PDB file of C-alpha atoms in Angstrom:
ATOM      1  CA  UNK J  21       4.368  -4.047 -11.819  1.00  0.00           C
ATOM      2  CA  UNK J  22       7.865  -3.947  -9.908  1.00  0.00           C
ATOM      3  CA  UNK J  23       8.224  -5.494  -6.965  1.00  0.00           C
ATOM      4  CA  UNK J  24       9.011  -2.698  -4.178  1.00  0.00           C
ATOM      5  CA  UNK J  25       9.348  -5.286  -1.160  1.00  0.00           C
ATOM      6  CA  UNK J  26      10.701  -9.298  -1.379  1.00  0.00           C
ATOM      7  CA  UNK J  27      10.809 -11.143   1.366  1.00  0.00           C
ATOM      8  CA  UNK J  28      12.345 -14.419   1.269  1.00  0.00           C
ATOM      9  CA  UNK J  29      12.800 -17.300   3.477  1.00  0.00           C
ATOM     10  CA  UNK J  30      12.035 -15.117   6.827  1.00  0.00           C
ATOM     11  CA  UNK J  31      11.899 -17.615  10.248  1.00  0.00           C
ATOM     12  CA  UNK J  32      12.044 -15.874  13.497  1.00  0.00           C
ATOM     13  CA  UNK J  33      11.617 -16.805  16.905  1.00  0.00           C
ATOM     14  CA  UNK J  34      10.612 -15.809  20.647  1.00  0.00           C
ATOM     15  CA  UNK J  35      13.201 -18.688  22.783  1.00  0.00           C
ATOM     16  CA  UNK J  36      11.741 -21.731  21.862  1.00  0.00           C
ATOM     17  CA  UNK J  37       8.458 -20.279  20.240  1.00  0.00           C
ATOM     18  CA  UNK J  38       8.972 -20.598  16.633  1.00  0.00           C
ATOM     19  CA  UNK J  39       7.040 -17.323  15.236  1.00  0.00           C
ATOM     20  CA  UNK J  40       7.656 -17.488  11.624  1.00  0.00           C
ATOM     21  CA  UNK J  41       8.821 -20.295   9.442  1.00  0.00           C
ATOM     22  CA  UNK J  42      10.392 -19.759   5.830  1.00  0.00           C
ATOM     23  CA  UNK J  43       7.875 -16.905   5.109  1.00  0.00           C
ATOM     24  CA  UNK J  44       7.832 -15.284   1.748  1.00  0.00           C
ATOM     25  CA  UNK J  45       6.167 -12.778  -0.342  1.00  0.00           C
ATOM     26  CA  UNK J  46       6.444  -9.991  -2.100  1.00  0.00           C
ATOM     27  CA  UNK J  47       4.875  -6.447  -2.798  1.00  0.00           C
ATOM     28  CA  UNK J  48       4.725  -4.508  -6.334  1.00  0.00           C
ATOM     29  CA  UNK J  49       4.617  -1.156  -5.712  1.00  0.00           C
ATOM     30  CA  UNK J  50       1.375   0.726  -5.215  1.00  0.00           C
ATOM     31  CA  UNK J  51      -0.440  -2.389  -4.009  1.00  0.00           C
ATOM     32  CA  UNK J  52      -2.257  -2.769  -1.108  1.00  0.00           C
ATOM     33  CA  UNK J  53      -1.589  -6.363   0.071  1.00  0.00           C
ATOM     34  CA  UNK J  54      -3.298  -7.425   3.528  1.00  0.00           C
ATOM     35  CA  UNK J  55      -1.686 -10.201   5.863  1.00  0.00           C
ATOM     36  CA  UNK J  56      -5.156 -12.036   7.400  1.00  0.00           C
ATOM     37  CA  UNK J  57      -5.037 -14.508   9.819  1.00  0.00           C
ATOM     38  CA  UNK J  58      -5.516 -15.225  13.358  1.00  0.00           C
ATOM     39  CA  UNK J  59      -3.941 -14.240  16.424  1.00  0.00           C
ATOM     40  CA  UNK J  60      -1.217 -15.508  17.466  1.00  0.00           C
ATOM     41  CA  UNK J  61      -0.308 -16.378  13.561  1.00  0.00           C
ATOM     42  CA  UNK J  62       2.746 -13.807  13.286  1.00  0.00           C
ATOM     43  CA  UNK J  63       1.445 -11.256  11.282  1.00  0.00           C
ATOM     44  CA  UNK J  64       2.956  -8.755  13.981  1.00  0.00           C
ATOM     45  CA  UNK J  65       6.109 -10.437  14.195  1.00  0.00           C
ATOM     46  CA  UNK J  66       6.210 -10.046  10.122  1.00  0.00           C
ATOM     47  CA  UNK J  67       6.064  -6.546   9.743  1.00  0.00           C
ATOM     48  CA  UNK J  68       7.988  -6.121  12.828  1.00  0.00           C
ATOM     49  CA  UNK J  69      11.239  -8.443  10.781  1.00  0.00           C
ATOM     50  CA  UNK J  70      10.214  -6.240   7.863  1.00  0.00           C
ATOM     51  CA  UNK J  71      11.226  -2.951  10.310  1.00  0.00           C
ATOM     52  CA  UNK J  72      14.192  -4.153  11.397  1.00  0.00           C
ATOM     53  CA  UNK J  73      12.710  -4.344  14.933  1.00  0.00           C
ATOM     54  CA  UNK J  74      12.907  -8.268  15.148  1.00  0.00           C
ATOM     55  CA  UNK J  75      15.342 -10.456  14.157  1.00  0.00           C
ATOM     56  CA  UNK J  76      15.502 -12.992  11.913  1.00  0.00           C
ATOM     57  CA  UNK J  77      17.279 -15.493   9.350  1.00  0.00           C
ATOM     58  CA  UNK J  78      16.468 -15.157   5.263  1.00  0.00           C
ATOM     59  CA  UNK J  79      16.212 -12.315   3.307  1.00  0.00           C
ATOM     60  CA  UNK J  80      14.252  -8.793   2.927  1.00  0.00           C
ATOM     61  CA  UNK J  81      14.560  -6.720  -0.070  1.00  0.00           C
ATOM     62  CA  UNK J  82      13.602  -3.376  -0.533  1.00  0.00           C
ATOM     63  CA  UNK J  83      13.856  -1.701  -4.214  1.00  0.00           C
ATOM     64  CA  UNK J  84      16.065  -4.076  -4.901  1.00  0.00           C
ATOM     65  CA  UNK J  85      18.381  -2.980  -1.991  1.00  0.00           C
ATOM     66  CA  UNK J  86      18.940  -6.285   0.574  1.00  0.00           C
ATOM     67  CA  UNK J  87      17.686  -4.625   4.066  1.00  0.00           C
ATOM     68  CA  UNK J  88      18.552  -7.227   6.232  1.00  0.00           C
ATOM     69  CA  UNK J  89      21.735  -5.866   7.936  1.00  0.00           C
ATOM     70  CA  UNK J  90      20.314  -2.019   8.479  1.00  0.00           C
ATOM     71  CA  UNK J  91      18.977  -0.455  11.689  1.00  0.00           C
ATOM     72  CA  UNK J  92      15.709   0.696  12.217  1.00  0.00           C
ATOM     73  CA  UNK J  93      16.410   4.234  11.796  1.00  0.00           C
ATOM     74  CA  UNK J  94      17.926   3.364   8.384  1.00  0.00           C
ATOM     75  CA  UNK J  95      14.545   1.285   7.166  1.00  0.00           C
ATOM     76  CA  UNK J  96      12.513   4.165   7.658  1.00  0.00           C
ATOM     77  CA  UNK J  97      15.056   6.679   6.183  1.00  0.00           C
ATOM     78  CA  UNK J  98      14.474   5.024   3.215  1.00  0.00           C
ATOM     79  CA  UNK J  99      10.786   4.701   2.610  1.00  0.00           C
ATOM     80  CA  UNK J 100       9.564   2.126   4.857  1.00  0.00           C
ATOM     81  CA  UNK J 101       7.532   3.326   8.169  1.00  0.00           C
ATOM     82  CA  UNK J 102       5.192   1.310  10.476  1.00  0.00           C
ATOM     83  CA  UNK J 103       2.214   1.730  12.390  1.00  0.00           C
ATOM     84  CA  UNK J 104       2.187  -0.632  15.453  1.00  0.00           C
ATOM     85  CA  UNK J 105      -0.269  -2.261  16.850  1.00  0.00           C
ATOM     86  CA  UNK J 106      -1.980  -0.168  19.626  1.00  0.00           C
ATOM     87  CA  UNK J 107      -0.807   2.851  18.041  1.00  0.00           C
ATOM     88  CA  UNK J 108       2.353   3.801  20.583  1.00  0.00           C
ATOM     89  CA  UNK J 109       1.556   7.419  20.665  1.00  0.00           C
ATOM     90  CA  UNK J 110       3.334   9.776  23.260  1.00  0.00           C
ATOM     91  CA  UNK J 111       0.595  10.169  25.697  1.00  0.00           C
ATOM     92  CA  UNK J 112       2.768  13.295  27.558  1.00  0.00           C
ATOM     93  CA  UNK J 113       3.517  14.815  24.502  1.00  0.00           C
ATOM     94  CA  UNK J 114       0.511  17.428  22.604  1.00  0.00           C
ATOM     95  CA  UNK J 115      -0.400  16.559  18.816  1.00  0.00           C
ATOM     96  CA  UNK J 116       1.699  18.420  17.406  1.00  0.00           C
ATOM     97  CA  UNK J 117       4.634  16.925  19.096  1.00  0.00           C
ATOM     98  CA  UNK J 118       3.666  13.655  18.315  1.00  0.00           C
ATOM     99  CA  UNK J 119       3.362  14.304  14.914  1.00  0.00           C
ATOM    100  CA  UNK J 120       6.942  16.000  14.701  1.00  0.00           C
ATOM    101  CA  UNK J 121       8.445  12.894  16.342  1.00  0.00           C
ATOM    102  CA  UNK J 122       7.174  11.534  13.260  1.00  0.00           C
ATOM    103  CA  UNK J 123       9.854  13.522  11.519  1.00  0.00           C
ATOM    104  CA  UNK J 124      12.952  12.717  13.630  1.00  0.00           C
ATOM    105  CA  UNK J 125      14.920  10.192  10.851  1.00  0.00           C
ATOM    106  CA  UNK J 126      14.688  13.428   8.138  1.00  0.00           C
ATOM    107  CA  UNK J 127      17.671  15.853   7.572  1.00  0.00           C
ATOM    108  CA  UNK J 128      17.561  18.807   9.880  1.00  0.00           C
ATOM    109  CA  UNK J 129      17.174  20.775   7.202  1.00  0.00           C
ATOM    110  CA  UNK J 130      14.044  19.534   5.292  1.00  0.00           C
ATOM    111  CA  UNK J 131      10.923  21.272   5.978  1.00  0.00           C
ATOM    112  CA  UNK J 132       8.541  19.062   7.866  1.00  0.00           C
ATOM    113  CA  UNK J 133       5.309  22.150   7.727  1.00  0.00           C
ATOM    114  CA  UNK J 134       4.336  20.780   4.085  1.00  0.00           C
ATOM    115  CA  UNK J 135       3.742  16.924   6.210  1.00  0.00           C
ATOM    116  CA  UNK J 136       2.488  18.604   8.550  1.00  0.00           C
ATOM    117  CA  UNK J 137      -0.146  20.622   6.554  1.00  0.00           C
ATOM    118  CA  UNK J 138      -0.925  17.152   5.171  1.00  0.00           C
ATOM    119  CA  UNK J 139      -1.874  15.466   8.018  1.00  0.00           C
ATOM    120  CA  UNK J 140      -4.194  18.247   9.278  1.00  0.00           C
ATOM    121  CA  UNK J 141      -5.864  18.372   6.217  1.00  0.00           C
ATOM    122  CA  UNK J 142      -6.234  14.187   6.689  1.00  0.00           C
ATOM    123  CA  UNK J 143      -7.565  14.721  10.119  1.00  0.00           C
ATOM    124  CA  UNK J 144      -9.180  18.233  10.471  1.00  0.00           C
ATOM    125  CA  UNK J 145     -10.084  17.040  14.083  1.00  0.00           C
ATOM    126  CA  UNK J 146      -5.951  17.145  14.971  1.00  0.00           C
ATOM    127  CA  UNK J 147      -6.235  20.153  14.131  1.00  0.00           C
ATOM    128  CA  UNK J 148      -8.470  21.447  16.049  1.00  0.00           C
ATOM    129  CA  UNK J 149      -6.896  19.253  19.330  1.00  0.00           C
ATOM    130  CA  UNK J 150      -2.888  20.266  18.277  1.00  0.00           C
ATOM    131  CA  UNK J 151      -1.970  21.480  21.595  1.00  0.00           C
ATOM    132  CA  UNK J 152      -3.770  18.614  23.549  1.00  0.00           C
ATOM    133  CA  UNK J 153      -1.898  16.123  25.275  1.00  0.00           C
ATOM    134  CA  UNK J 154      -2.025  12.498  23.011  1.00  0.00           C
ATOM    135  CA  UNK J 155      -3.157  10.405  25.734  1.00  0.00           C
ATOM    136  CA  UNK J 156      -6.206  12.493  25.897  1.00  0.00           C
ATOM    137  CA  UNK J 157      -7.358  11.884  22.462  1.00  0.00           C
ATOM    138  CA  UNK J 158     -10.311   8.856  21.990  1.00  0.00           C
ATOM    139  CA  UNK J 159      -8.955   6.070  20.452  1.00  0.00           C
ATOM    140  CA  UNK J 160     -10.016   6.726  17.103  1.00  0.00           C
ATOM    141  CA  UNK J 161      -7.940  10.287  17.671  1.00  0.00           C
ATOM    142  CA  UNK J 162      -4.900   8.288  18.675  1.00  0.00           C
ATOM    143  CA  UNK J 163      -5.194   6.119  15.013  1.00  0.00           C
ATOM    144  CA  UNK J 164      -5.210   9.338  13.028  1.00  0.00           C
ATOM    145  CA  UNK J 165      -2.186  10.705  15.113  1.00  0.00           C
ATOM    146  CA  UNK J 166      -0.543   7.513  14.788  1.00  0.00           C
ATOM    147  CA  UNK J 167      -1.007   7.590  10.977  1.00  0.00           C
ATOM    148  CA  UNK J 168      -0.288  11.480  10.883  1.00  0.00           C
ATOM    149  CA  UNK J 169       2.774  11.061  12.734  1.00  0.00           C
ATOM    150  CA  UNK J 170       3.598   7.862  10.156  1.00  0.00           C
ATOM    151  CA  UNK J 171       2.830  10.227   6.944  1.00  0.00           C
ATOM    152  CA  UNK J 172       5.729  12.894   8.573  1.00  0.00           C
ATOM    153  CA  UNK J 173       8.133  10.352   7.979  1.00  0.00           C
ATOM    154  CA  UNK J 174       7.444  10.468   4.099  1.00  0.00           C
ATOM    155  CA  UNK J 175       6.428   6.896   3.762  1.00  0.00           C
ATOM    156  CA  UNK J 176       6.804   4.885   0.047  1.00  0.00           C
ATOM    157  CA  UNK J 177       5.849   1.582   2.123  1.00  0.00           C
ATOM    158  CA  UNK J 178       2.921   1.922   5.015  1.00  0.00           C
ATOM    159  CA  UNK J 179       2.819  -1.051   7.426  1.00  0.00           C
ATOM    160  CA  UNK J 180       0.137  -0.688   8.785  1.00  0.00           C
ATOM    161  CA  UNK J 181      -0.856  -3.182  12.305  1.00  0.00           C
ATOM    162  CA  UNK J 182      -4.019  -3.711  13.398  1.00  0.00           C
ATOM    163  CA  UNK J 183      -5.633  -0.186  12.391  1.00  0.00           C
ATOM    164  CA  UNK J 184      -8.904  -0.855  13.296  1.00  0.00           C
ATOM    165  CA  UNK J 185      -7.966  -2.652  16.575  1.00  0.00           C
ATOM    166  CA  UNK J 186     -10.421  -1.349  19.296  1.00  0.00           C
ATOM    167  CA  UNK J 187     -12.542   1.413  17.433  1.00  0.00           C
ATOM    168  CA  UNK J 188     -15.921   1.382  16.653  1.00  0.00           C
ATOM    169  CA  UNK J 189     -17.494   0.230  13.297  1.00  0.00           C
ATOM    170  CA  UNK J 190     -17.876   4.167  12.217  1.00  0.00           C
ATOM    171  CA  UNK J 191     -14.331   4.881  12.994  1.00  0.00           C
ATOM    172  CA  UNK J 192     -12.965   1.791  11.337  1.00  0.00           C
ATOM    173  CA  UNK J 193     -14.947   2.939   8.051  1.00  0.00           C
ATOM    174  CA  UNK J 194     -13.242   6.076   8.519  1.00  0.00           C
ATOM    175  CA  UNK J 195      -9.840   4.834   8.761  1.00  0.00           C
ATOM    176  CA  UNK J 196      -9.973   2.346   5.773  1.00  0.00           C
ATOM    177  CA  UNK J 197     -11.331   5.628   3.799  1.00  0.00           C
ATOM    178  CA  UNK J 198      -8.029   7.456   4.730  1.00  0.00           C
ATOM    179  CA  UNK J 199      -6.022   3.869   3.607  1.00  0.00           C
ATOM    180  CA  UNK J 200      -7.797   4.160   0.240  1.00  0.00           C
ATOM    181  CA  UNK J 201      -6.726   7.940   0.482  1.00  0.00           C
ATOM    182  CA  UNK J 202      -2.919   7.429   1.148  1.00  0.00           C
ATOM    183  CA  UNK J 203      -2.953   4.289  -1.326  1.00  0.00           C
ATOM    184  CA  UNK J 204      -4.530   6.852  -4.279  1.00  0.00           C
ATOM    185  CA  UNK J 205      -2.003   9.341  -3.175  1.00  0.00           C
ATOM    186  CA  UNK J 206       0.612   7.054  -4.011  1.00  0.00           C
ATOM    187  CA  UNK J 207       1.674   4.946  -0.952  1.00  0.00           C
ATOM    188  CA  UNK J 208       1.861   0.943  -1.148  1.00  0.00           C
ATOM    189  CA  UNK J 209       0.544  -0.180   1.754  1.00  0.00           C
ATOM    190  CA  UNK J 210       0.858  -3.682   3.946  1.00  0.00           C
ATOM    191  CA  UNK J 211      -1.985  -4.318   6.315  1.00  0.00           C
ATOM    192  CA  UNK J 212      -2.080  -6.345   9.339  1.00  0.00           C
ATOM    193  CA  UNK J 213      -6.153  -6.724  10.250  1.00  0.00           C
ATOM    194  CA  UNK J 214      -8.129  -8.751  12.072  1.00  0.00           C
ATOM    195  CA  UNK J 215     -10.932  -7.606  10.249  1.00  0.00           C
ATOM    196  CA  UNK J 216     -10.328 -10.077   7.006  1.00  0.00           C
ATOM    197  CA  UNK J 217     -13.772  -9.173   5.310  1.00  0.00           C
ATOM    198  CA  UNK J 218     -12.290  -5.711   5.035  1.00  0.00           C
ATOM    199  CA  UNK J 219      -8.946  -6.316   4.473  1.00  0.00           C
ATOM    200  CA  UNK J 220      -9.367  -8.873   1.694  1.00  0.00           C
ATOM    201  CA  UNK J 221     -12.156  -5.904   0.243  1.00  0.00           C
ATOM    202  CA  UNK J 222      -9.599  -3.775   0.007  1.00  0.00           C
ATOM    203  CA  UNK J 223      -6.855  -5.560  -1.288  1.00  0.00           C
ATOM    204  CA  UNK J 224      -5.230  -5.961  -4.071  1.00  0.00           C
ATOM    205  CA  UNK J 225      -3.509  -9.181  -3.039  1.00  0.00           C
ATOM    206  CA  UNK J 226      -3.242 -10.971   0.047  1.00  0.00           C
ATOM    207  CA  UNK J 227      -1.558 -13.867   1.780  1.00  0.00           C
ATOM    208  CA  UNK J 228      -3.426 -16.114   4.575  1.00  0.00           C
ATOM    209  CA  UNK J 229      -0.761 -16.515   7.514  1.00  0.00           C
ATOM    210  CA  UNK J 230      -1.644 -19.679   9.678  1.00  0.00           C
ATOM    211  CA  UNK J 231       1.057 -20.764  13.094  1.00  0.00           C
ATOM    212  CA  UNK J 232       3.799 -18.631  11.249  1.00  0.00           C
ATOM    213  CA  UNK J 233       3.185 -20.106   7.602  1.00  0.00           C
ATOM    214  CA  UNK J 234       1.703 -18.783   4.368  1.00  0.00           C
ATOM    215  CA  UNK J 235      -1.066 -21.553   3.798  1.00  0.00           C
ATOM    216  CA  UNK J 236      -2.745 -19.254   0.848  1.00  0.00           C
ATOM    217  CA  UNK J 237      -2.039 -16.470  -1.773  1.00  0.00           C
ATOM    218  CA  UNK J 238      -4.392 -14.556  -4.227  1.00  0.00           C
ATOM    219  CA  UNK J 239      -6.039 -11.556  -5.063  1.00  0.00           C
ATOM    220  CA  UNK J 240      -8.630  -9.926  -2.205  1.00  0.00           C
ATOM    221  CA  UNK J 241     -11.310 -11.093  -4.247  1.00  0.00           C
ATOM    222  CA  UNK J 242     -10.121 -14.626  -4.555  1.00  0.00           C
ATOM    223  CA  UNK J 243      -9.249 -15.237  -0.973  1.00  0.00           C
ATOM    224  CA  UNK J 244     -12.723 -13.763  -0.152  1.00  0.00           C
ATOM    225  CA  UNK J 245     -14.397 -16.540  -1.879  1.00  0.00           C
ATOM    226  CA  UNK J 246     -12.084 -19.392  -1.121  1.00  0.00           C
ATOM    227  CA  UNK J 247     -14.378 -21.536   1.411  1.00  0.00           C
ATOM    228  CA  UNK J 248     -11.412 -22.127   3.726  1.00  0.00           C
ATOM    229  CA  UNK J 249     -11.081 -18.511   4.336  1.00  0.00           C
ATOM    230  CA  UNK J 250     -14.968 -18.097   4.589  1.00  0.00           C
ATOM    231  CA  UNK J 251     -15.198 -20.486   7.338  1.00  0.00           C
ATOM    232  CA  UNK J 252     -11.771 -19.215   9.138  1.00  0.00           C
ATOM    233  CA  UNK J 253     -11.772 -15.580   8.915  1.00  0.00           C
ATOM    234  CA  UNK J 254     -14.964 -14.593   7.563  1.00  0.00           C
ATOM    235  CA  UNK J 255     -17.813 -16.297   9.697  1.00  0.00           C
ATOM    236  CA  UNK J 256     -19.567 -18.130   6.828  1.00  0.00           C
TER     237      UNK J 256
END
């Protein structure tokens, strides 16, 4: 498989708080690879570099296109499109309005109704709750909207940040069924969790990120057997 992301070499820092530190890895397109480690270990801070959001010395490439120099709004004109941590909806703004901010990086005139068809067949229960305000949705309503409003973007590369950050164990079985959707549908996918026993389940690959370092690399299946990872991230 081709390698759709490759980052190389990426240190960044907060001041004096040293956040990442020579950090590579790559991505082959229609992987899912997970990031797993603790807080406080930079996974954030990694997809955030990857967005353009944070910055940062060493280099990012994107279908073999260097990314390092572009804006944010350029990044996710061309494929790439992140769900943050806490989901950052619009709590003022109804459903449907969130979703179409989803849209705002795409020519004014592409038609955003076939995205947003999609993401109401996703999440049957936005539809039904399209003219509510966002900040009135439960928090497993504001995760779909978050990823609904990701999906009107046209993502080739999800980041996704802590998806199952807050929501109860039904929800969070919910949401990794719509990450195995979006992956089948053709989406690579990154993902940020702090759940590692799912994350390395679902994963094709994965890297272990310890105080801004990559201590560990393998497939989902290896990591989830590797001892050190058992006793760090997996209670056992």
């Amino acid at each position: 498989m081709a390698a759709i992301l490759e980052v190389s070499g990426i240190s960044a820092s907060y001041g004096s708080i040293q956040a990442l530190e020579n950090v590579s890895f790559e991505v082959n397109e229609g992987e899912i690879v997970s990031i797993v480690g603790s807080n406080g270990a930079g996974k954030s801070t990694l997809l955030s570099c990857i967005s353009g959001v944070m910055p940062y010395s060493g280099s990012i490439t994107y279908m073999g296109e260097e990314i390092s120099k572009l804006g944010t709004d350029k990044i996710v004109q061309k494929g790439i499109v992140q769900i943050p941590e806490g989901r950052l909806i619009f709590p003022e703004l109804s459903v449907v309005e969130n979703l179409k901010m989803g849209a705002y990086s795409r020519k004014r005139n592409d038609s955003i109704q076939p995205e947003l068809d999609e993401a109401f067949e996703l999440f049957p229960r936005l539809r039904e709750r399209m003219n509510q305000k966002g900040g009135s949705l439960s928090g497993g309503e504001q995760q779909m909207l978050a990823v609904g409003r990701a999906l009107m973007a046209k993502p080739k590369l999800l980041l996704m940040d802590e998806p199952s950050l807050g929501l109860a164990p039904i929800i969070v079985a919910d949401i990794f069924k719509t990450i195995l959707r979006l992956h089948e549908g053709g989406i690579t996918i990154v993902l940020v969790e702090q759940n590692a026993r799912l994350a390395l389940k679902y994963a094709d690959r994965a890297y272990v990120l310890e105080t801004g370092e990559i201590m560990l690399s393998g497939t989902g299946a290896e990591l989830a057997e590797d001892d050190r990872v058992k006793a760090l991230y997996l209670g056992g």
